[in-house]
Coordinates of C-alpha atoms in Angstrom, one line a residue:
Chain A
M102 CA 60.2 72.0 154.7
S103 CA 57.2 74.3 154.4
E104 CA 56.5 76.2 151.3
M105 CA 57.4 79.5 153.0
A106 CA 60.8 78.2 154.2
R107 CA 63.7 80.7 153.8
M108 CA 67.0 79.3 154.6
K109 CA 69.2 81.4 156.9
F110 CA 72.4 81.1 158.8
Y111 CA 72.9 82.4 162.3
C112 CA 76.0 82.3 164.5
D113 CA 75.3 82.5 168.2
D114 CA 78.4 84.4 169.4
K115 CA 77.8 83.3 173.0
R116 CA 78.4 79.7 172.0
C117 CA 81.1 80.1 169.4
I118 CA 84.4 78.9 170.9
E119 CA 86.6 79.9 167.9
C120 CA 87.5 76.3 167.0
F121 CA 87.6 77.0 163.3
A122 CA 85.9 73.7 162.6
C123 CA 83.3 75.4 160.3
S124 CA 85.8 77.2 158.1
V125 CA 88.2 74.2 157.9
A126 CA 85.4 71.7 157.2
C127 CA 84.0 74.1 154.5
A128 CA 87.4 74.5 152.8
E129 CA 88.0 70.7 152.9
A130 CA 84.5 69.6 151.9
H131 CA 84.5 71.9 148.8
E132 CA 88.2 71.5 148.1
L133 CA 88.7 75.3 148.0
P134 CA 92.0 76.7 146.8
V135 CA 94.3 78.5 149.2
G136 CA 93.2 82.1 149.7
I137 CA 89.5 81.4 149.3
S138 CA 87.5 81.2 152.5
R139 CA 83.8 80.9 152.0
R140 CA 83.4 80.9 155.8
K141 CA 85.6 82.7 158.2
V142 CA 85.9 82.7 162.0
V143 CA 86.6 86.2 163.4
T144 CA 87.5 87.0 167.0
L145 CA 87.2 90.5 168.5
F146 CA 89.0 91.7 171.6
D147 CA 91.2 88.7 171.6
G148 CA 92.4 87.9 175.1
V149 CA 90.5 90.7 176.8
E150 CA 88.6 89.0 179.6
G151 CA 84.8 89.5 179.5
K152 CA 85.0 91.2 176.1
E153 CA 86.4 88.5 173.8
I154 CA 83.8 87.5 171.3
S155 CA 84.0 85.1 168.3
T156 CA 81.7 84.6 165.4
S157 CA 81.6 82.8 162.0
I158 CA 80.9 84.8 158.9
A159 CA 79.9 83.7 155.3
C160 CA 77.3 84.7 152.8
M161 CA 74.2 85.5 154.7
H162 CA 71.9 84.6 151.8
C163 CA 70.1 88.0 152.1
T164 CA 66.4 88.2 151.1
D165 CA 67.1 91.4 149.2
A166 CA 70.6 90.2 148.1
P167 CA 72.5 93.4 147.1
C168 CA 74.9 91.3 145.0
E169 CA 72.0 90.1 142.8
Q170 CA 70.9 93.7 142.3
V171 CA 74.3 95.1 141.1
C172 CA 75.6 92.2 139.0
P173 CA 76.1 93.5 135.5
V174 CA 75.8 90.1 133.9
D175 CA 72.9 88.9 136.1
C176 CA 74.7 85.8 137.2
F177 CA 72.9 85.5 140.6
Y178 CA 69.7 83.7 141.2
I179 CA 67.8 83.2 144.4
R180 CA 66.3 79.7 144.9
E181 CA 62.7 79.3 146.2
D182 CA 64.1 78.4 149.6
G183 CA 66.0 81.7 149.7
I184 CA 69.5 80.3 149.0
V185 CA 71.5 82.9 146.9
L186 CA 73.6 81.2 144.2
H187 CA 75.5 82.3 141.2
D188 CA 76.6 81.0 137.8
K189 CA 80.4 81.0 137.5
D190 CA 80.3 80.5 133.8
K191 CA 78.5 83.8 133.5
C192 CA 80.5 85.7 136.1
I193 CA 83.1 88.1 134.7
G194 CA 84.9 88.7 138.0
C195 CA 84.2 92.5 138.1
G196 CA 83.9 92.7 141.8
Y197 CA 80.7 94.7 142.0
C198 CA 79.0 92.0 144.2
L199 CA 81.8 92.5 146.8
Y200 CA 81.2 96.3 146.8
A201 CA 77.5 95.8 147.4
C202 CA 77.8 93.0 150.0
P203 CA 77.6 94.2 153.6
F204 CA 79.4 91.0 154.8
G205 CA 82.5 90.8 152.5
A206 CA 81.3 87.4 151.4
P207 CA 82.4 87.3 147.7
Q208 CA 85.9 85.9 147.2
F209 CA 88.1 86.3 144.1
P210 CA 90.8 83.8 143.1
R211 CA 93.7 85.5 141.3
D212 CA 94.7 83.7 138.2
G213 CA 96.2 84.2 134.8
A214 CA 99.4 86.1 133.7
F215 CA 98.0 89.5 134.7
G216 CA 96.7 88.3 138.1
H217 CA 93.2 89.3 137.1
K218 CA 90.3 88.3 139.1
G219 CA 88.7 85.0 138.2
S220 CA 85.0 84.1 138.7
M221 CA 83.7 85.0 142.1
D222 CA 83.4 82.3 144.7
K223 CA 81.2 82.3 147.8
C224 CA 79.3 80.1 150.2
T225 CA 76.5 78.2 148.5
M226 CA 75.0 76.9 151.7
C227 CA 76.2 73.6 150.3
A228 CA 73.6 73.8 147.5
G229 CA 75.9 73.6 144.6
G230 CA 75.2 75.7 141.5
P231 CA 73.2 75.9 138.3
L232 CA 74.9 72.8 136.7
E233 CA 73.4 69.4 136.9
T234 CA 72.9 68.4 140.6
N235 CA 75.7 66.3 142.0
S236 CA 77.5 66.2 138.6
K237 CA 81.3 66.2 138.4
E238 CA 81.2 69.7 136.9
E239 CA 79.0 71.1 139.6
R240 CA 81.3 69.6 142.2
E241 CA 84.4 71.1 140.6
L242 CA 83.0 74.6 140.3
Y243 CA 80.8 75.0 143.3
G244 CA 81.7 72.1 145.7
Q245 CA 79.4 69.6 147.3
N246 CA 75.6 69.8 147.0
R247 CA 74.7 68.5 150.4
I248 CA 71.3 70.1 150.4
A249 CA 70.3 67.9 147.4
E250 CA 71.5 64.9 149.4
G251 CA 69.3 65.9 152.3
K252 CA 72.3 66.8 154.5
V253 CA 73.0 69.8 156.7
P254 CA 75.5 72.3 155.3
M255 CA 79.1 71.2 156.3
C256 CA 79.8 74.1 158.6
A257 CA 76.8 73.7 160.8
A258 CA 77.1 69.9 160.7
V259 CA 80.5 70.1 162.4
C260 CA 79.8 72.9 164.8
S261 CA 80.4 71.2 168.2
T262 CA 78.7 73.8 170.3
N263 CA 75.7 74.2 167.9
A264 CA 76.7 77.9 167.7
L265 CA 76.2 77.9 164.0
L266 CA 72.5 77.5 163.2
V267 CA 71.1 76.9 159.7
G268 CA 67.7 76.2 158.4
D269 CA 64.3 77.8 157.9
A270 CA 64.5 81.4 159.3
E271 CA 61.6 80.9 161.6
M272 CA 63.1 77.7 163.1
V273 CA 66.5 79.4 163.5
S274 CA 65.0 82.3 165.3
D275 CA 62.8 80.1 167.5
I276 CA 65.9 78.2 168.7
Y277 CA 67.8 81.4 169.3
R278 CA 64.8 83.0 171.1
N279 CA 64.6 79.9 173.4
R280 CA 68.3 80.1 174.1
V281 CA 68.1 83.8 175.0
A282 CA 65.1 83.2 177.2
S283 CA 66.9 80.4 179.1
R284 CA 70.0 82.6 179.5
G285 CA 67.8 85.1 181.2
K286 CA 69.4 88.4 180.1
N287 CA 71.0 90.4 177.3
A288 CA 71.3 87.8 174.6
Chain B
M419 CA 116.9 107.4 132.0
K420 CA 118.3 106.1 135.3
K421 CA 115.7 108.0 137.2
I422 CA 112.9 106.3 135.2
V423 CA 114.4 102.9 135.9
Y424 CA 114.5 103.6 139.6
F425 CA 111.0 104.9 139.5
F426 CA 109.8 101.6 137.9
I427 CA 111.7 99.5 140.5
A428 CA 110.3 101.6 143.3
T429 CA 106.8 101.3 142.0
L430 CA 107.1 97.5 141.6
A431 CA 108.6 97.2 145.1
L432 CA 105.8 99.3 146.6
A433 CA 103.2 97.3 144.7
S434 CA 104.5 94.0 146.0
V435 CA 104.6 95.3 149.5
A436 CA 101.0 96.4 149.0
Y437 CA 100.0 92.9 147.9
A438 CA 102.0 91.1 150.6
A439 CA 100.3 93.0 153.4
E440 CA 97.3 91.5 155.1
S441 CA 94.0 91.6 153.3
Q442 CA 92.3 95.0 153.7
I443 CA 88.9 93.5 152.9
W444 CA 88.7 90.0 154.3
G445 CA 91.2 90.5 157.2
E446 CA 90.8 92.6 160.4
M447 CA 88.8 95.2 158.6
R448 CA 86.0 92.8 157.8
I449 CA 84.1 93.3 161.1
P450 CA 84.3 97.1 161.2
N451 CA 83.1 97.0 157.6
I452 CA 80.1 94.9 158.5
L453 CA 79.2 96.9 161.5
G454 CA 79.6 100.2 159.7
Y455 CA 77.4 99.2 156.7
G456 CA 74.5 101.6 156.3
Q457 CA 75.0 103.1 159.8
E458 CA 74.1 106.7 160.3
Q459 CA 77.7 107.9 160.9
S460 CA 79.0 106.1 157.8
L461 CA 79.1 107.4 154.3
K462 CA 76.6 104.7 153.3
L463 CA 78.6 104.1 150.1
G464 CA 77.6 100.4 150.1
E465 CA 73.9 101.2 150.0
F466 CA 74.5 104.1 147.6
F467 CA 76.5 101.9 145.2
T468 CA 73.8 99.2 145.3
L469 CA 71.0 101.7 144.6
W470 CA 72.9 103.3 141.6
Q471 CA 74.4 100.2 140.1
G472 CA 71.1 98.3 140.7
H473 CA 68.7 100.9 139.2
Y474 CA 70.2 103.8 137.3
I475 CA 73.6 103.3 135.8
T476 CA 72.7 100.8 133.0
T477 CA 69.6 102.9 132.1
I478 CA 71.7 106.2 131.9
F479 CA 74.3 104.5 129.7
L480 CA 71.5 103.2 127.5
G481 CA 70.0 106.7 127.3
I482 CA 73.3 108.1 126.3
L483 CA 73.8 105.4 123.7
I484 CA 70.4 106.1 122.1
L485 CA 70.0 109.9 122.7
I486 CA 73.4 111.2 121.5
P487 CA 73.4 109.4 118.1
T488 CA 69.8 110.4 117.6
V489 CA 70.6 114.1 118.2
F490 CA 73.5 113.7 115.7
G491 CA 71.3 112.0 113.2
I492 CA 68.8 114.9 113.4
H493 CA 71.6 117.5 113.1
Y494 CA 73.0 115.7 110.1
L495 CA 69.7 115.6 108.4
I496 CA 68.5 119.1 109.1
I497 CA 71.8 121.2 109.2
G498 CA 74.1 118.7 107.5
P499 CA 77.8 118.5 107.4
K500 CA 80.2 121.4 106.8
T501 CA 82.3 121.0 103.7
F502 CA 85.4 123.0 103.0
S503 CA 87.5 123.2 99.9
H504 CA 90.2 120.6 99.8
E505 CA 91.8 122.3 96.8
G506 CA 93.3 125.2 98.6
K507 CA 96.5 125.6 100.7
K508 CA 97.0 123.5 103.7
I509 CA 98.1 124.6 107.2
L510 CA 100.2 122.4 109.5
A511 CA 98.0 121.9 112.6
F512 CA 99.5 118.9 114.3
S513 CA 103.1 117.8 114.5
L514 CA 104.2 114.2 114.0
Y515 CA 104.8 113.9 117.7
S516 CA 101.3 115.1 118.6
R517 CA 99.7 112.9 116.0
I518 CA 101.5 109.8 117.4
V519 CA 100.5 110.6 120.9
H520 CA 96.9 111.3 119.8
Q521 CA 96.7 108.1 117.8
I522 CA 97.8 105.9 120.7
A523 CA 95.1 107.5 122.9
A524 CA 92.6 107.1 120.0
I525 CA 93.3 103.4 119.6
S526 CA 93.0 103.0 123.4
F527 CA 89.6 104.8 123.4
I528 CA 88.3 102.8 120.4
V529 CA 88.8 99.6 122.5
I530 CA 88.1 101.0 126.0
V531 CA 84.7 102.7 125.2
P532 CA 82.9 99.8 123.4
T533 CA 84.3 97.2 125.8
G534 CA 83.1 99.4 128.7
F535 CA 79.6 99.4 127.1
I536 CA 79.7 95.7 126.7
M537 CA 80.4 95.3 130.4
V538 CA 77.6 97.7 131.4
F539 CA 75.2 95.7 129.2
G540 CA 76.8 92.5 130.3
S541 CA 73.5 90.7 130.9
F542 CA 72.4 91.5 127.4
F543 CA 75.5 89.7 126.1
G544 CA 74.8 86.8 128.5
G545 CA 78.0 87.3 130.5
G546 CA 80.6 84.6 130.3
E547 CA 83.7 84.3 128.1
F548 CA 82.9 87.2 125.7
V549 CA 82.2 89.8 128.3
R550 CA 85.2 88.5 130.3
I551 CA 87.5 89.0 127.3
C552 CA 86.1 92.5 126.9
K553 CA 86.8 93.2 130.6
D554 CA 90.4 92.1 130.1
L555 CA 90.8 94.2 126.9
H556 CA 89.3 97.2 128.8
G557 CA 92.1 96.9 131.3
V558 CA 94.9 96.0 128.8
F559 CA 94.2 99.0 126.5
T560 CA 94.3 101.3 129.5
I561 CA 98.1 100.8 129.6
P562 CA 98.8 102.6 126.3
F563 CA 96.4 105.4 127.3
A564 CA 98.1 105.7 130.7
I565 CA 101.5 106.1 128.9
V566 CA 100.3 108.9 126.6
V567 CA 97.9 110.8 128.9
I568 CA 100.5 113.0 130.5
P569 CA 102.4 113.7 127.2
M570 CA 99.1 114.6 125.6
F571 CA 98.2 116.9 128.5
L572 CA 101.6 118.7 128.3
M573 CA 101.7 119.0 124.5
W574 CA 98.4 120.9 124.2
V575 CA 98.0 122.5 127.7
K576 CA 99.2 126.0 126.6
D577 CA 96.5 126.3 124.0
M578 CA 93.7 125.0 126.2
F579 CA 93.1 127.7 128.8
I580 CA 89.8 129.6 128.6
H581 CA 89.6 132.6 126.3
L582 CA 87.0 135.2 125.5
D583 CA 86.5 133.4 122.1
D584 CA 85.3 130.3 124.0
I585 CA 82.4 132.1 125.5
K586 CA 81.4 133.6 122.1
W587 CA 81.8 130.1 120.7
L588 CA 79.6 128.5 123.3
I589 CA 76.8 131.2 122.7
I590 CA 76.6 130.3 119.0
V591 CA 77.4 126.5 119.7
G592 CA 80.4 126.8 117.4
G593 CA 78.2 127.8 114.5
Y594 CA 77.0 124.2 114.2
L595 CA 73.3 125.2 114.3
S596 CA 73.5 127.1 111.0
K597 CA 74.4 126.2 107.5
V598 CA 76.1 129.6 106.9
K599 CA 79.9 129.6 106.8
N600 CA 80.6 132.6 109.0
P601 CA 84.0 132.8 110.7
V602 CA 83.7 131.2 114.1
P603 CA 85.5 132.7 117.1
A604 CA 88.1 130.2 118.1
G605 CA 91.9 130.0 118.5
R606 CA 93.9 126.9 117.7
F607 CA 91.3 124.9 119.6
N608 CA 87.7 125.8 120.0
A609 CA 85.7 125.7 123.3
G610 CA 84.3 122.2 122.5
Q611 CA 87.8 120.8 121.8
K612 CA 89.0 122.4 125.0
T613 CA 86.3 120.8 127.1
W614 CA 87.1 117.4 125.6
Y615 CA 90.8 118.0 126.2
W616 CA 90.3 118.7 129.9
L617 CA 87.9 115.8 130.3
A618 CA 90.0 113.3 128.3
T619 CA 93.2 114.2 130.2
L620 CA 92.1 115.0 133.8
G621 CA 89.0 112.8 133.6
G622 CA 91.1 110.2 131.9
I623 CA 93.5 110.2 134.8
V624 CA 90.5 109.8 137.2
M625 CA 89.3 106.9 135.0
I626 CA 92.7 105.2 135.1
A627 CA 93.0 105.7 138.9
T628 CA 89.5 104.4 139.7
G629 CA 89.8 101.6 137.2
A630 CA 93.2 100.5 138.6
T631 CA 91.7 100.6 142.1
M632 CA 89.0 98.1 141.0
F633 CA 91.5 96.0 139.1
F634 CA 94.0 95.6 142.0
M635 CA 91.2 95.5 144.5
D636 CA 92.9 94.3 147.7
F637 CA 95.9 96.5 148.2
D638 CA 97.3 98.5 151.1
I639 CA 98.8 101.8 150.0
A640 CA 99.1 104.3 152.9
M641 CA 99.1 107.2 150.5
V642 CA 95.7 106.3 149.0
K643 CA 94.3 105.9 152.5
N644 CA 95.6 109.3 153.6
I645 CA 94.1 111.0 150.6
T646 CA 90.7 109.3 150.7
G647 CA 90.4 108.6 154.4
L648 CA 88.2 105.6 153.5
S649 CA 88.5 101.9 154.3
Q650 CA 89.5 99.7 151.4
I651 CA 86.0 98.5 150.7
D652 CA 84.6 102.1 150.7
T653 CA 87.5 103.1 148.4
L654 CA 86.4 100.4 145.9
R655 CA 82.7 101.6 146.2
A656 CA 83.7 105.2 145.6
A657 CA 85.9 104.2 142.7
A658 CA 83.1 102.2 141.0
I659 CA 80.7 105.2 141.5
L660 CA 83.2 107.7 140.2
H661 CA 84.3 105.5 137.3
N662 CA 80.6 105.4 136.1
L663 CA 79.9 109.1 136.7
V664 CA 83.0 110.3 134.9
G665 CA 82.4 107.6 132.4
F666 CA 79.0 109.2 131.4
A667 CA 80.8 112.5 130.6
V668 CA 83.7 110.8 128.8
V669 CA 81.5 108.7 126.5
I670 CA 79.2 111.6 125.7
L671 CA 82.1 113.8 124.6
F672 CA 83.9 110.9 122.9
F673 CA 80.8 110.4 120.7
V674 CA 80.7 114.2 120.0
H675 CA 84.4 114.1 119.1
I676 CA 83.9 111.2 116.6
Y677 CA 80.8 112.9 115.1
M678 CA 82.6 116.2 114.6
A679 CA 85.8 114.6 113.1
V680 CA 84.1 112.0 110.9
F681 CA 80.6 113.3 110.0
A682 CA 80.0 116.9 110.9
I683 CA 83.0 118.4 109.2
K684 CA 83.8 116.5 106.0
G685 CA 87.3 115.3 105.9
A686 CA 88.3 116.8 109.3
V687 CA 89.7 113.5 110.4
Q688 CA 92.4 113.9 107.8
S689 CA 94.0 116.7 109.8
I690 CA 94.9 114.4 112.7
I691 CA 96.2 111.8 110.2
T692 CA 98.3 113.9 107.9
G693 CA 98.7 116.9 110.3
Y694 CA 97.4 119.4 107.7
M695 CA 94.2 121.3 107.8
E696 CA 92.5 123.0 104.8
E697 CA 93.1 126.8 104.8
E698 CA 89.4 127.5 104.4
E699 CA 88.6 125.2 107.4
V700 CA 91.0 127.1 109.6
K701 CA 89.8 130.5 108.2
I702 CA 86.2 129.7 109.2
L703 CA 86.4 127.3 112.2
H704 CA 89.5 128.8 113.9
S705 CA 89.2 132.4 112.8
S706 CA 91.3 133.9 115.6
W707 CA 94.1 131.4 115.0
Y708 CA 94.0 132.2 111.3
R709 CA 94.3 135.9 112.0
K710 CA 97.3 135.2 114.2
L711 CA 98.9 133.1 111.6
K712 CA 98.3 135.8 109.0
K713 CA 99.9 138.4 111.2
Q714 CA 102.9 136.1 111.7
G715 CA 103.1 135.8 107.9
K716 CA 102.7 132.0 108.1
V717 CA 99.8 131.9 105.7

């Protein structure tokens, strides 16, 4: 990976076949509780011929991450490679990151007697969290750290049509540009 | 009594329906929310919230926290507190009922305001368990305030409408800029107290409503949608913005209220504890009310 690498996701909606593999694999790999979906497959115009379209949404790991800007306890940090992560031990579950997020990525488990919001949970691009890499604690709080093991994030790894692309922003856009060029017209 | 019970059952039933419904944030609405973010025809609440919360809100709260006590400190040093004889007769100003209602609201505020500040400066406290507990206390102590806010509104409302005295009071800033003890134009409540009353009750209801919106987060209540006309995520953004803006005003006047009761008028806090005000204090600070009481032969 070059020094300038910025990790990005991109879901090619012309290829996504709404198989839900990415969201299921994510939930299983990170042992997410019910009600938390770090990655979600959404279909628009379901059943309308020629109009139906599906895509897969998670944290987009924004360069100017709005969540990081609004967090009152500064629990977010952006890695050198652009992956946006947060510290669940610092998070107070206020929900501000969700209000700022354009993608609805932050998730909040409901726990405790008053059903108050627990620490926020979101896609880590399979890069774990601030705790010791690949430790039991990191795994319990943030899920697998596949990036540290040199593996592709779970969702993209299982995408059978290669609709979900992940990697250095330049490489992702190169692949997508080639695909558009070979398709010939309008994306 | 039966009516109240039915009201609670109906509220709980509605709340469970609101929760059971499909998510208003991560469900069907998610795509329109993404597509609408920052678009020309949208209200741009997401961007507005990010800008304000990211750059200004903490600074403004810090400014309030430093500036207001500084102003009070200067006032205390230069003009000093007002002292009234505690030897004279006393006038009943607050009934037992109004004192109990006030005290419940007071205890709520004493917890809600500092915990709110701790959340605003959450990064200073390092986040985590301490700030999380403060967040929970902030919510829990809203419950007693929510119970007394309407009784408090009703018990004082007839004395709180604007009067010619209030304009005169505002022109001389209640006489607090001079050391001389001249009678100050004010009825049972002065213009400052009236402002605080309206802000604490109506503003308080806004704070409860916006706070509850953020606490319950993902609910689906048709009435709320009809009033605001916003999607759930925009309702949350608007609630957070409003909660902070009204919060500025509430904390400023809360500080003023404490300063007046505890420091600026020596022993004034006793009147809300015992219910009795010193006759001289009423004569000077609530001169119109004193005249009225005299006419009625109550003094």
